[in-house]
CSV table of C-alpha atoms and ligand atoms in Angstrom, one decimal:
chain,number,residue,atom,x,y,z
A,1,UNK,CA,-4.9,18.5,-34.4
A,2,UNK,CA,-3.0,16.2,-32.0
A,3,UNK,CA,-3.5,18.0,-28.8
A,4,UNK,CA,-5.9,21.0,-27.7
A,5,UNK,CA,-4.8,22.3,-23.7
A,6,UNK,CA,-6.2,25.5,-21.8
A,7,UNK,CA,-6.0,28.4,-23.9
A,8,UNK,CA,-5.1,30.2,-20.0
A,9,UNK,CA,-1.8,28.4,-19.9
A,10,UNK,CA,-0.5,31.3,-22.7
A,11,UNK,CA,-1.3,34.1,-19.8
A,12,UNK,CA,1.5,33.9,-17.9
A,13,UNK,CA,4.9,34.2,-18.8
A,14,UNK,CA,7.2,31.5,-18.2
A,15,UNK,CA,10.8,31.2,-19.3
A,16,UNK,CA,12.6,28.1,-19.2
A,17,UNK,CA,16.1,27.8,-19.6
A,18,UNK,CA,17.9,26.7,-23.3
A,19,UNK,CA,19.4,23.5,-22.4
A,20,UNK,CA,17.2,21.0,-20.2
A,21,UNK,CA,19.2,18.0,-19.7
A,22,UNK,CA,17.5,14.8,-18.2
A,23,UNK,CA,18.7,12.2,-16.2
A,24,UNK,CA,17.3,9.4,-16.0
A,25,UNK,CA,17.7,6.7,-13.2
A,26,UNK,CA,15.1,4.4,-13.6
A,27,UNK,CA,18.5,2.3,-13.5
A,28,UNK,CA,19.8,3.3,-9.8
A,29,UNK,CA,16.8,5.0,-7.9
A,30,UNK,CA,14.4,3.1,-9.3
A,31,UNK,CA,16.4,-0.4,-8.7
A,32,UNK,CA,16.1,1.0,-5.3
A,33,UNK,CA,12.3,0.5,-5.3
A,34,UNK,CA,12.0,-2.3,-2.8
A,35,UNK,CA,11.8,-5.6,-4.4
A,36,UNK,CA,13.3,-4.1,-7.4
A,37,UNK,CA,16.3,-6.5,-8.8
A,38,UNK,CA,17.1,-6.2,-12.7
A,39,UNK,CA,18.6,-8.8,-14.8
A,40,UNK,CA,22.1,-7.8,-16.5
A,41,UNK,CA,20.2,-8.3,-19.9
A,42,UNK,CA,17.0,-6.0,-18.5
A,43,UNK,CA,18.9,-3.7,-17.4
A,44,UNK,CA,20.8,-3.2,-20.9
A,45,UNK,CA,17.7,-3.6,-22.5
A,46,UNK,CA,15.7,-0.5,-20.3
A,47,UNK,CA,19.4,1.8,-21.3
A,48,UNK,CA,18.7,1.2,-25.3
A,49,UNK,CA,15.2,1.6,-25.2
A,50,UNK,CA,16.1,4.9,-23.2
A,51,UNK,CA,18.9,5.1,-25.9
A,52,UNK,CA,16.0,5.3,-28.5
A,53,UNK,CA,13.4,7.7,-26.7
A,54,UNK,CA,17.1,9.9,-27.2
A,55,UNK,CA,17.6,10.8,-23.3
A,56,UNK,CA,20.3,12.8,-22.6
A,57,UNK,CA,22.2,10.6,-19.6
A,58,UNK,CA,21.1,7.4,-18.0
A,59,UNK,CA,22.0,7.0,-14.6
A,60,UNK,CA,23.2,2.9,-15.2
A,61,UNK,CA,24.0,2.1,-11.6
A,62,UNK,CA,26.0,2.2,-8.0
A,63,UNK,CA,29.5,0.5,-9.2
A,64,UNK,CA,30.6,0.1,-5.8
A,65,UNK,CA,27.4,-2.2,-4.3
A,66,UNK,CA,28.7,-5.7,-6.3
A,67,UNK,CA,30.6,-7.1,-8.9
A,68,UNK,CA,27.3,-7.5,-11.2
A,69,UNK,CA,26.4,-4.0,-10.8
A,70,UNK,CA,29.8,-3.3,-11.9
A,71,UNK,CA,29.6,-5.6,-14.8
A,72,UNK,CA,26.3,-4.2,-16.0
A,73,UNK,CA,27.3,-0.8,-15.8
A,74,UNK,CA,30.4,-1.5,-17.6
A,75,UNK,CA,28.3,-2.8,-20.5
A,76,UNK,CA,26.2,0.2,-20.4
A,77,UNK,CA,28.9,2.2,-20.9
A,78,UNK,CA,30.6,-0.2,-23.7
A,79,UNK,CA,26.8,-0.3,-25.7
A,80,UNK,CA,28.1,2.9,-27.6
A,81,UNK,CA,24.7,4.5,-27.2
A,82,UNK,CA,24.4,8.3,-27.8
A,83,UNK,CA,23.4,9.0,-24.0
A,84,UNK,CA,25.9,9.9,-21.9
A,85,UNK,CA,26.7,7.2,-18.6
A,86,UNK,CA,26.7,8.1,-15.2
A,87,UNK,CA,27.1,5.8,-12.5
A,88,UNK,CA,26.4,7.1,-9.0
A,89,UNK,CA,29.5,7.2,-6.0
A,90,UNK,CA,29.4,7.9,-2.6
A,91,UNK,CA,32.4,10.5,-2.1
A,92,UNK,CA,34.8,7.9,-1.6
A,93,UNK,CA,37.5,6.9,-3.3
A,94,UNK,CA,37.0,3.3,-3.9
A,95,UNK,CA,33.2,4.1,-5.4
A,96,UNK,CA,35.3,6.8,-7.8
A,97,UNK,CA,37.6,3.9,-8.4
A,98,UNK,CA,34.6,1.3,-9.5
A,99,UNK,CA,33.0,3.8,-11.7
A,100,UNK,CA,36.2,4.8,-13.6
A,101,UNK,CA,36.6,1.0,-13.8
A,102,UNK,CA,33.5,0.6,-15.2
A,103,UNK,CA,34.3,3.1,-18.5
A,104,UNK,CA,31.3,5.7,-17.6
A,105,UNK,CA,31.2,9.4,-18.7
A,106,UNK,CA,30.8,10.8,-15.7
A,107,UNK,CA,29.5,10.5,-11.9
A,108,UNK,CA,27.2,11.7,-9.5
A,109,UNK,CA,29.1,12.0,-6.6
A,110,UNK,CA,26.9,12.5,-3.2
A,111,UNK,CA,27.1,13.4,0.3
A,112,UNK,CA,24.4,14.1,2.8
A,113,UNK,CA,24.5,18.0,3.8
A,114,UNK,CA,21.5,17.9,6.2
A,115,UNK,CA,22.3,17.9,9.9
A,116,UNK,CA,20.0,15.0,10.4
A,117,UNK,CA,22.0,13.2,8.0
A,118,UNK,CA,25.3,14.4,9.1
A,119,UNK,CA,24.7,14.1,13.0
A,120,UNK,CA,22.9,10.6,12.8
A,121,UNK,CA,23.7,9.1,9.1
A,122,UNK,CA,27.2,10.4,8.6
A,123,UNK,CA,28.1,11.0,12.1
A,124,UNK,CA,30.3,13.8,11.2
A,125,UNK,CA,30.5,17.4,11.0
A,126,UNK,CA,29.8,20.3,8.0
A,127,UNK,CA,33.3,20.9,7.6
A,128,UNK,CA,34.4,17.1,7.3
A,129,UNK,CA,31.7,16.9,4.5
A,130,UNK,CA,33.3,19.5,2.9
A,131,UNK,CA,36.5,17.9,2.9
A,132,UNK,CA,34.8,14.6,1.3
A,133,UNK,CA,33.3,16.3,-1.3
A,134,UNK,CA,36.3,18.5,-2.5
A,135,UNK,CA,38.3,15.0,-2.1
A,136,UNK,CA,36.2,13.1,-4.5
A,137,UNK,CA,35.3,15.5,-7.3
A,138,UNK,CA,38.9,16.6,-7.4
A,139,UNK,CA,39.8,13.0,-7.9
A,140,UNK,CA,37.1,12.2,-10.4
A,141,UNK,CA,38.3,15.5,-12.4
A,142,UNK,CA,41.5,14.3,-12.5
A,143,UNK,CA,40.2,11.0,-14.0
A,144,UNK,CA,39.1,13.2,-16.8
A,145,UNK,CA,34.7,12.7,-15.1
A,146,UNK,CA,31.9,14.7,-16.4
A,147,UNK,CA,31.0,15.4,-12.1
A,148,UNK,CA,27.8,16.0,-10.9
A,149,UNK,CA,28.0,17.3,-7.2
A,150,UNK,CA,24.6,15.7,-5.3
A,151,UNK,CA,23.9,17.1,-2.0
A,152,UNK,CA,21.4,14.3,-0.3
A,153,UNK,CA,18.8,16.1,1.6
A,154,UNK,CA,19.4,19.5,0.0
A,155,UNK,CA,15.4,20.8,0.7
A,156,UNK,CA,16.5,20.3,4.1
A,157,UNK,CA,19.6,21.7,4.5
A,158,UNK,CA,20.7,25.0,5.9
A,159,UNK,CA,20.6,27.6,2.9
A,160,UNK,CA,24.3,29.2,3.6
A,161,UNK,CA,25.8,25.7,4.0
A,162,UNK,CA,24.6,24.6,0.7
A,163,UNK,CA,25.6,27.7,-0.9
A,164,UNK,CA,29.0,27.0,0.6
A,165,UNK,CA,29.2,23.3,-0.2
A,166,UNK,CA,28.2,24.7,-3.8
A,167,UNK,CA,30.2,26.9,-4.2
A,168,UNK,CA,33.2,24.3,-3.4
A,169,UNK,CA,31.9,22.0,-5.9
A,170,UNK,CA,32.7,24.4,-8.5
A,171,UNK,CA,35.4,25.8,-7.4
A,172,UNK,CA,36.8,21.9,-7.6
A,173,UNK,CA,35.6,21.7,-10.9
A,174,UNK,CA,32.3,20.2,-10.5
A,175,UNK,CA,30.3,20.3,-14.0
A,176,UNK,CA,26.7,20.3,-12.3
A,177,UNK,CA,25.2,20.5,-8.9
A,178,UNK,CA,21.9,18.6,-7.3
A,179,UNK,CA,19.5,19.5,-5.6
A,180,UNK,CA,18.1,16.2,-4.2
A,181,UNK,CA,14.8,16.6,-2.2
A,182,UNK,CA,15.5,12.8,-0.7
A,183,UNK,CA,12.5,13.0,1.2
A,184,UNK,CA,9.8,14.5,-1.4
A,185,UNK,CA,9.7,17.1,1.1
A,186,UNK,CA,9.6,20.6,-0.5
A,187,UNK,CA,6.7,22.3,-2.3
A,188,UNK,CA,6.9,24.1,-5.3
A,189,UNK,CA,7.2,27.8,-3.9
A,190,UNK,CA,9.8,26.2,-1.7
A,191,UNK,CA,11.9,25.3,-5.0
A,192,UNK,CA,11.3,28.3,-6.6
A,193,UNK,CA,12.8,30.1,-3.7
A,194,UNK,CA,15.7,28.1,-3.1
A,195,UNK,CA,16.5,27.3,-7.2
A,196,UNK,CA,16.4,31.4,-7.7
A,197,UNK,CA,18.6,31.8,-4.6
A,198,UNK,CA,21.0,29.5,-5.3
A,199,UNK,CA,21.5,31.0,-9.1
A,200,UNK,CA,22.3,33.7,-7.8
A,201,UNK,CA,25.8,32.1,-6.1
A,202,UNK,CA,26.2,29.6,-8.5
A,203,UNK,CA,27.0,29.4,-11.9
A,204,UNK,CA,27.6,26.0,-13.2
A,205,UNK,CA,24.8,24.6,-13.9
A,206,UNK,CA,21.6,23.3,-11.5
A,207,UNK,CA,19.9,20.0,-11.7
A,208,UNK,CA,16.8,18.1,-9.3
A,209,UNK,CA,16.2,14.7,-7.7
A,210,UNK,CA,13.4,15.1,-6.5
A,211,UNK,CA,10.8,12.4,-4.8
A,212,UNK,CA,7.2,12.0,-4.6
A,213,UNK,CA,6.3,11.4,-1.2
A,214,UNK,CA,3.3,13.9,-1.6
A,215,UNK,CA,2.7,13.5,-5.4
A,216,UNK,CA,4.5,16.5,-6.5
A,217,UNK,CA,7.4,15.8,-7.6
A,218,UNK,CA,6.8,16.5,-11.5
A,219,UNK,CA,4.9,19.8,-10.4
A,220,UNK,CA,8.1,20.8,-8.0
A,221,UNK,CA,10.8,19.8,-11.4
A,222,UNK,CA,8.7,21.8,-13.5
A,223,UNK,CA,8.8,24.9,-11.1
A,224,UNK,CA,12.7,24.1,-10.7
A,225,UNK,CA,13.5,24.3,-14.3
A,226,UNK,CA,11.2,27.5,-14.6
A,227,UNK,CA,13.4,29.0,-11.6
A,228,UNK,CA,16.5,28.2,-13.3
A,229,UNK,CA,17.2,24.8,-12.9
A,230,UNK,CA,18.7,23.0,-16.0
A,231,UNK,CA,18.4,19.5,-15.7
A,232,UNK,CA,15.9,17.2,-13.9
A,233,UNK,CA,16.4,13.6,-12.7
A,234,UNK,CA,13.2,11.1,-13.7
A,235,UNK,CA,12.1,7.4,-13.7
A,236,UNK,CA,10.5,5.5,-16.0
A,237,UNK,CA,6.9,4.9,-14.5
A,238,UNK,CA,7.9,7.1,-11.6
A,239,UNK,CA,9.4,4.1,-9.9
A,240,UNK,CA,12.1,4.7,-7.1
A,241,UNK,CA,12.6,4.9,-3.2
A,242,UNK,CA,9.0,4.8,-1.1
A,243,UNK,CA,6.5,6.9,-3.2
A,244,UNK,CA,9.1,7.0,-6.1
A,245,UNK,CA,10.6,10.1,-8.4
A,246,UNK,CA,9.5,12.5,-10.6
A,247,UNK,CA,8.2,10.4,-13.8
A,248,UNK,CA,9.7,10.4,-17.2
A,249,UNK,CA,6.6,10.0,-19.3
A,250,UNK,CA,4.1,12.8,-16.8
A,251,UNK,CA,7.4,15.2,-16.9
A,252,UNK,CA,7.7,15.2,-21.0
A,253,UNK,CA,4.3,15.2,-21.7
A,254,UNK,CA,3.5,18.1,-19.7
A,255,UNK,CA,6.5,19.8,-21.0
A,256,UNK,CA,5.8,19.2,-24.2
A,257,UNK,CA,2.1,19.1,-24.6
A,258,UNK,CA,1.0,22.0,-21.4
A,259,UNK,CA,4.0,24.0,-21.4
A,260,UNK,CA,5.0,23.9,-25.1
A,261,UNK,CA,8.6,22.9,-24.5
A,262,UNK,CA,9.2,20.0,-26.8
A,263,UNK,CA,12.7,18.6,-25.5
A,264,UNK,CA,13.0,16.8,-28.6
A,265,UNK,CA,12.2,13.1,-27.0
A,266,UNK,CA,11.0,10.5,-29.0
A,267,UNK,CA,7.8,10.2,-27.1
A,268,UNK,CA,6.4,7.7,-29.5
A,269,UNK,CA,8.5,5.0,-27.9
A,270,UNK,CA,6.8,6.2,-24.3
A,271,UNK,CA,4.6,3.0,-23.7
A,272,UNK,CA,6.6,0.6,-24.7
A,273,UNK,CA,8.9,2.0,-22.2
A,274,UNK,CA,7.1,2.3,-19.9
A,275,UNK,CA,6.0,-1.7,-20.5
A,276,UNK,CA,9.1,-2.9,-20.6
A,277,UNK,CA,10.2,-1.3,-16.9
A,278,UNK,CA,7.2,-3.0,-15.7
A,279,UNK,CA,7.8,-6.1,-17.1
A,280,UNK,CA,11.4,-6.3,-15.7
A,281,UNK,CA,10.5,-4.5,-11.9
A,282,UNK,CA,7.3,-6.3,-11.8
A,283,UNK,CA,5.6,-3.2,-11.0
A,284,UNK,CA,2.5,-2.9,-12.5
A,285,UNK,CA,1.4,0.4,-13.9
A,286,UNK,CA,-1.8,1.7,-12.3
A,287,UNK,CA,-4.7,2.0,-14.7
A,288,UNK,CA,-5.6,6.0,-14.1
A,289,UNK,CA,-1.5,6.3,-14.0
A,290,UNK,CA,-1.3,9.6,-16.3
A,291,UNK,CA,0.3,8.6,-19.7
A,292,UNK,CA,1.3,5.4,-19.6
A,293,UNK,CA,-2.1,3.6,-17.5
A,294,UNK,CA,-4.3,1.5,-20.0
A,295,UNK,CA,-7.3,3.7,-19.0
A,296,UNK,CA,-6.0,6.9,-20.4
A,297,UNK,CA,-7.6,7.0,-24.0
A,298,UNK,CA,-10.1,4.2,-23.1
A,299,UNK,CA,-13.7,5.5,-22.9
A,300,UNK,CA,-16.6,3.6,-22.2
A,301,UNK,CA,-19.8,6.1,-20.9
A,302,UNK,CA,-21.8,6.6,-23.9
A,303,UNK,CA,-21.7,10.1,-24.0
A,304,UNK,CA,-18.3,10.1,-24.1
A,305,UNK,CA,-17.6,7.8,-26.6
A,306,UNK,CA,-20.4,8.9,-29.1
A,307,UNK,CA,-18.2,12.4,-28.6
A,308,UNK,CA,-15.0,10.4,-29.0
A,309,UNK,CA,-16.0,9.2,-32.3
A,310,UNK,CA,-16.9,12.3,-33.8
A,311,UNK,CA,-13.8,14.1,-31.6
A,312,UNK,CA,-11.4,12.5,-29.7
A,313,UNK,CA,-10.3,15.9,-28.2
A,314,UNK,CA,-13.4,16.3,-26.6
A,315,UNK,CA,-12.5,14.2,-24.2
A,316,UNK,CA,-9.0,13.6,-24.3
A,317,UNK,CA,-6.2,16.3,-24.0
A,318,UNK,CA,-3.8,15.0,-26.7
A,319,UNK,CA,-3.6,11.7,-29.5
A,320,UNK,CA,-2.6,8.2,-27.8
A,321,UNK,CA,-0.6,8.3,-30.5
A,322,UNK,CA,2.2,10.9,-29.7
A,323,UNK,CA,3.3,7.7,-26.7
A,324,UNK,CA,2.5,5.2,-28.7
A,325,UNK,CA,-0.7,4.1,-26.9
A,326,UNK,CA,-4.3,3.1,-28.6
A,327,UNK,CA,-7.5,4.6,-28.2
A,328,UNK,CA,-9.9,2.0,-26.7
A,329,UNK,CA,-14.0,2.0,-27.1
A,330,UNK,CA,-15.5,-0.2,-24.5
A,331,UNK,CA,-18.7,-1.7,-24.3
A,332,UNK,CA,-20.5,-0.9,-20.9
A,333,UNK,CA,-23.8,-0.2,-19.4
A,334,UNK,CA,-23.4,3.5,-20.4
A,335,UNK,CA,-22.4,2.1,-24.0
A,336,UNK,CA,-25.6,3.5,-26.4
A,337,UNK,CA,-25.9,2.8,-30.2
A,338,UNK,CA,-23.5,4.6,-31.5
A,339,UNK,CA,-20.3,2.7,-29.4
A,340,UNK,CA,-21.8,-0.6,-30.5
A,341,UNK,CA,-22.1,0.1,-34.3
A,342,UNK,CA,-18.4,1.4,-33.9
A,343,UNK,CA,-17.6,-1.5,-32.2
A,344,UNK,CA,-19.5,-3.7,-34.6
A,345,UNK,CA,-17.7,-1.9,-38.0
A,346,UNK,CA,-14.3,-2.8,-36.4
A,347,UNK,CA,-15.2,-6.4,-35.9
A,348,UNK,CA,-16.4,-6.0,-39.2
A,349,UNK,CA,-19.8,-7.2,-38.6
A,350,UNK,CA,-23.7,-6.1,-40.0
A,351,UNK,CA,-26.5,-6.2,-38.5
A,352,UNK,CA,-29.7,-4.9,-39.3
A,353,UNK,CA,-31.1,-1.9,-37.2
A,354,UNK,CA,-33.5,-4.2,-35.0
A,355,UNK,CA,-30.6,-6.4,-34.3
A,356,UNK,CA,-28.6,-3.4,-33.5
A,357,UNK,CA,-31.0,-2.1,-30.8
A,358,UNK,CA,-30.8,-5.8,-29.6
A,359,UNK,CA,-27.6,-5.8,-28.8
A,360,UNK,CA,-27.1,-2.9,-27.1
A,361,UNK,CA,-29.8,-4.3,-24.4
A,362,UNK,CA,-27.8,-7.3,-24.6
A,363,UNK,CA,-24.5,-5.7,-23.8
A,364,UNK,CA,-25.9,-3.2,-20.8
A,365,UNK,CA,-27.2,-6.5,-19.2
A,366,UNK,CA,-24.2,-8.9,-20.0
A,367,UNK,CA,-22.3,-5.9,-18.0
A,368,UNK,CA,-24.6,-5.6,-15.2
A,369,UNK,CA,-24.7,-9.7,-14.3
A,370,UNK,CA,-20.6,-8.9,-14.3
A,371,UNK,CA,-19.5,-9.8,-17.8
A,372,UNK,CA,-16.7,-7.3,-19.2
A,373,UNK,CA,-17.4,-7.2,-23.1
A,374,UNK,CA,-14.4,-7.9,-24.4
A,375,UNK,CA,-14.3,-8.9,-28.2
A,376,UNK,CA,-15.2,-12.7,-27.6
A,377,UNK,CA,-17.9,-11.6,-25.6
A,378,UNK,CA,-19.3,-9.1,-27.8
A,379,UNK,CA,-19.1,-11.5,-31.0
A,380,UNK,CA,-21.0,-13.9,-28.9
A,381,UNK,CA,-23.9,-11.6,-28.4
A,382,UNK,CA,-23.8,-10.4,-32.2
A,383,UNK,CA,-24.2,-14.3,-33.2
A,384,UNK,CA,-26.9,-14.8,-30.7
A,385,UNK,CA,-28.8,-11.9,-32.1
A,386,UNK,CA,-28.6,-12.1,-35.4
A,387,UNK,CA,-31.2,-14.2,-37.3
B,1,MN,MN1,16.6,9.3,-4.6
């Protein structure tokens, strides 16, 4: 068994849609995490490894903010990987421009919609931001664009203006809209009311950006896609703007694993993704971060681990295995017998049971005076013991 969940979950019916597609811009939104600069060869690194775990599009970039970006993107988009390449635009022109130059699939083409952001971001009215949107994804059409329509601020915009906004977007030929919840500020009844109501208007199809500002942003994509939305913008590691975006690895996993939709994703690679955006945003990953954090499958209370031994799944939902993480035993002052002797047969080491009831004493103190019992630790105390 590789995973045992709530038997609960089965009682209510959920339905989600055929075809989830997920977009992932650990590339753009997360470059936008403050501090965040990737190399050109990090950032084509993060796109294969994303290549690999088989995500459906990669957001690569903002063409229009420097040459480099533009050069990166470009190379993105020239890597031949399976995932399709979207860079992002503002609905101007020259960004539509730099993208095209730049050899991606498509674009994600935003505008702000929100009278906050019209009145003091935009400084212009509903019906001018109408104009600039039916502008751009005409033009990017006509450039032969896949054209995702992304209206900034959507949870707090006025419902019959988005509809209307929308509802231009496909009329103009728009492939996909967004829903971008910029400020993480929606719940997820409040997605579930506005996905269902906008399904009802629209029918290409409907995707979310949304942000974590109160932790739920994978809880308010989940609800979205179970309300009709089809695709679902992530970050590796959940990096991004202030609190970040909905994470990649929590998103799949609970998918896959709690809601028993397997999307497919090669969710072995998950870790090593997940190291390798780290490495290159120097963002460390916390240790209780769900999924990817070293503590995850590490147990070190001795009841726990005694359990552990005999059945992982008593304490852990699902196998470290399915994203390619280990399990880890540590040696504590709530380590008992058991935890050592494990510990001992994977050092490979025997010891009588005297010497075995020695070191366990050995190893509660060594952790109380402030030692962490790492392996070179531990051996040290075997060799001590042992006569
Ligand atoms: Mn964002």
């Amino acid at each position: 068994m590789q995973y045992y969940i709530s038997h609960y979950n089965k009682e209510c019916e959920l339905n989600f849609p055929d075809d989830i597609t997920i977009y992932d811009t650990t590339l753009r939104d997360g470059e936008q995490t403050p501090g965040v600069c990737f190399g050109f060869e990090e950032k084509l690194e993060i796109a294969r490894k994303l290549d690999q775990f088989r995500i459906n599009q990669i957001e690569a970039g903002f063409p229009i903010v420097s040459e480099r970006e533009r050069e990166t993107v470009k190379a993105i988009a020239g890597e031949g990987l399976d995932a399709e390449i979207l860079a992002l635009t503002r609905t101007k022109p020259e960004d539509i421009d730099a993208a095209i130059d730049c050899g991606v699939d498509g674009i994600i083409t935003f505008i702000g919609t929100s009278d906050i952001h019209l009145d003091h971001k935009m400084h212009i009215g509903r019906q001018e931001a109408v104009n600039l949107s039916e502008k751009a994804i005409e033009y990017a059409k006509d450039h032969g664009l896949f054209v995702a329509f992304s209206a900034e601020d959507a949870t707090r915009t006025d419902i019959e203006f988005l509809k209307r906004i929308y509802g231009i977007a496909e009329e103009c030929g728009a492939d996909r809209v967004h829903i971008a919840d910029t400020t993480g500020a929606i719940t997820p009844d409040g997605i579930r009311y506005l996905v269902r109501e906008l399904v009802k208007d629209i029918n290409i199809d409907i995707a979310l950006h949304c942000h974590n500002d109160f932790g739920l942003a994978v809880i308010n994509s989940i609800t979205g896609l179970l309300a009709g939305a089809k695709g679902i913008s992530t970050t590796v590691n959940g990096i991004g703007e202030r609190a970040g975006n909905a994470s990649l690895e929590e998103l799949i996993m609970a998918l896959k694993i709690l809601y028993g939709k397997d999307l497919g994703f090669k969710t072995k690679y998950i870790k090593e993704l997940s190291s390798l955006v780290s490495k290159y945003s120097g963002l460390k990953v916390p240790y209780n971060k769900p999924v990817v954090g070293n503590n995850v499958f590490r147990h070190e209370s001795g009841i726990h681990v005694d359990a552990v031994i005999e059945e992982p799944l008593c304490y852990e939902p699902y196998v470290p295995e399915l994203v390619g993480q280990k399990r880890q035993l540590v040696l504590g002052k709530h380590s008992g017998c058991r935890a050592v002797r494990a510990k001992l047969s994977e050092c490979e080491l025997e010891v009588s049971d005297d010497e075995l009831i020695e070191i366990v004493k050995k190893v509660k103190k060594s952790r109380e005076e402030g030692k962490y019992i790492n392996d070179k630790i531990f051996k040290e105390i075997v060799k001590s013991t042992k006569r």
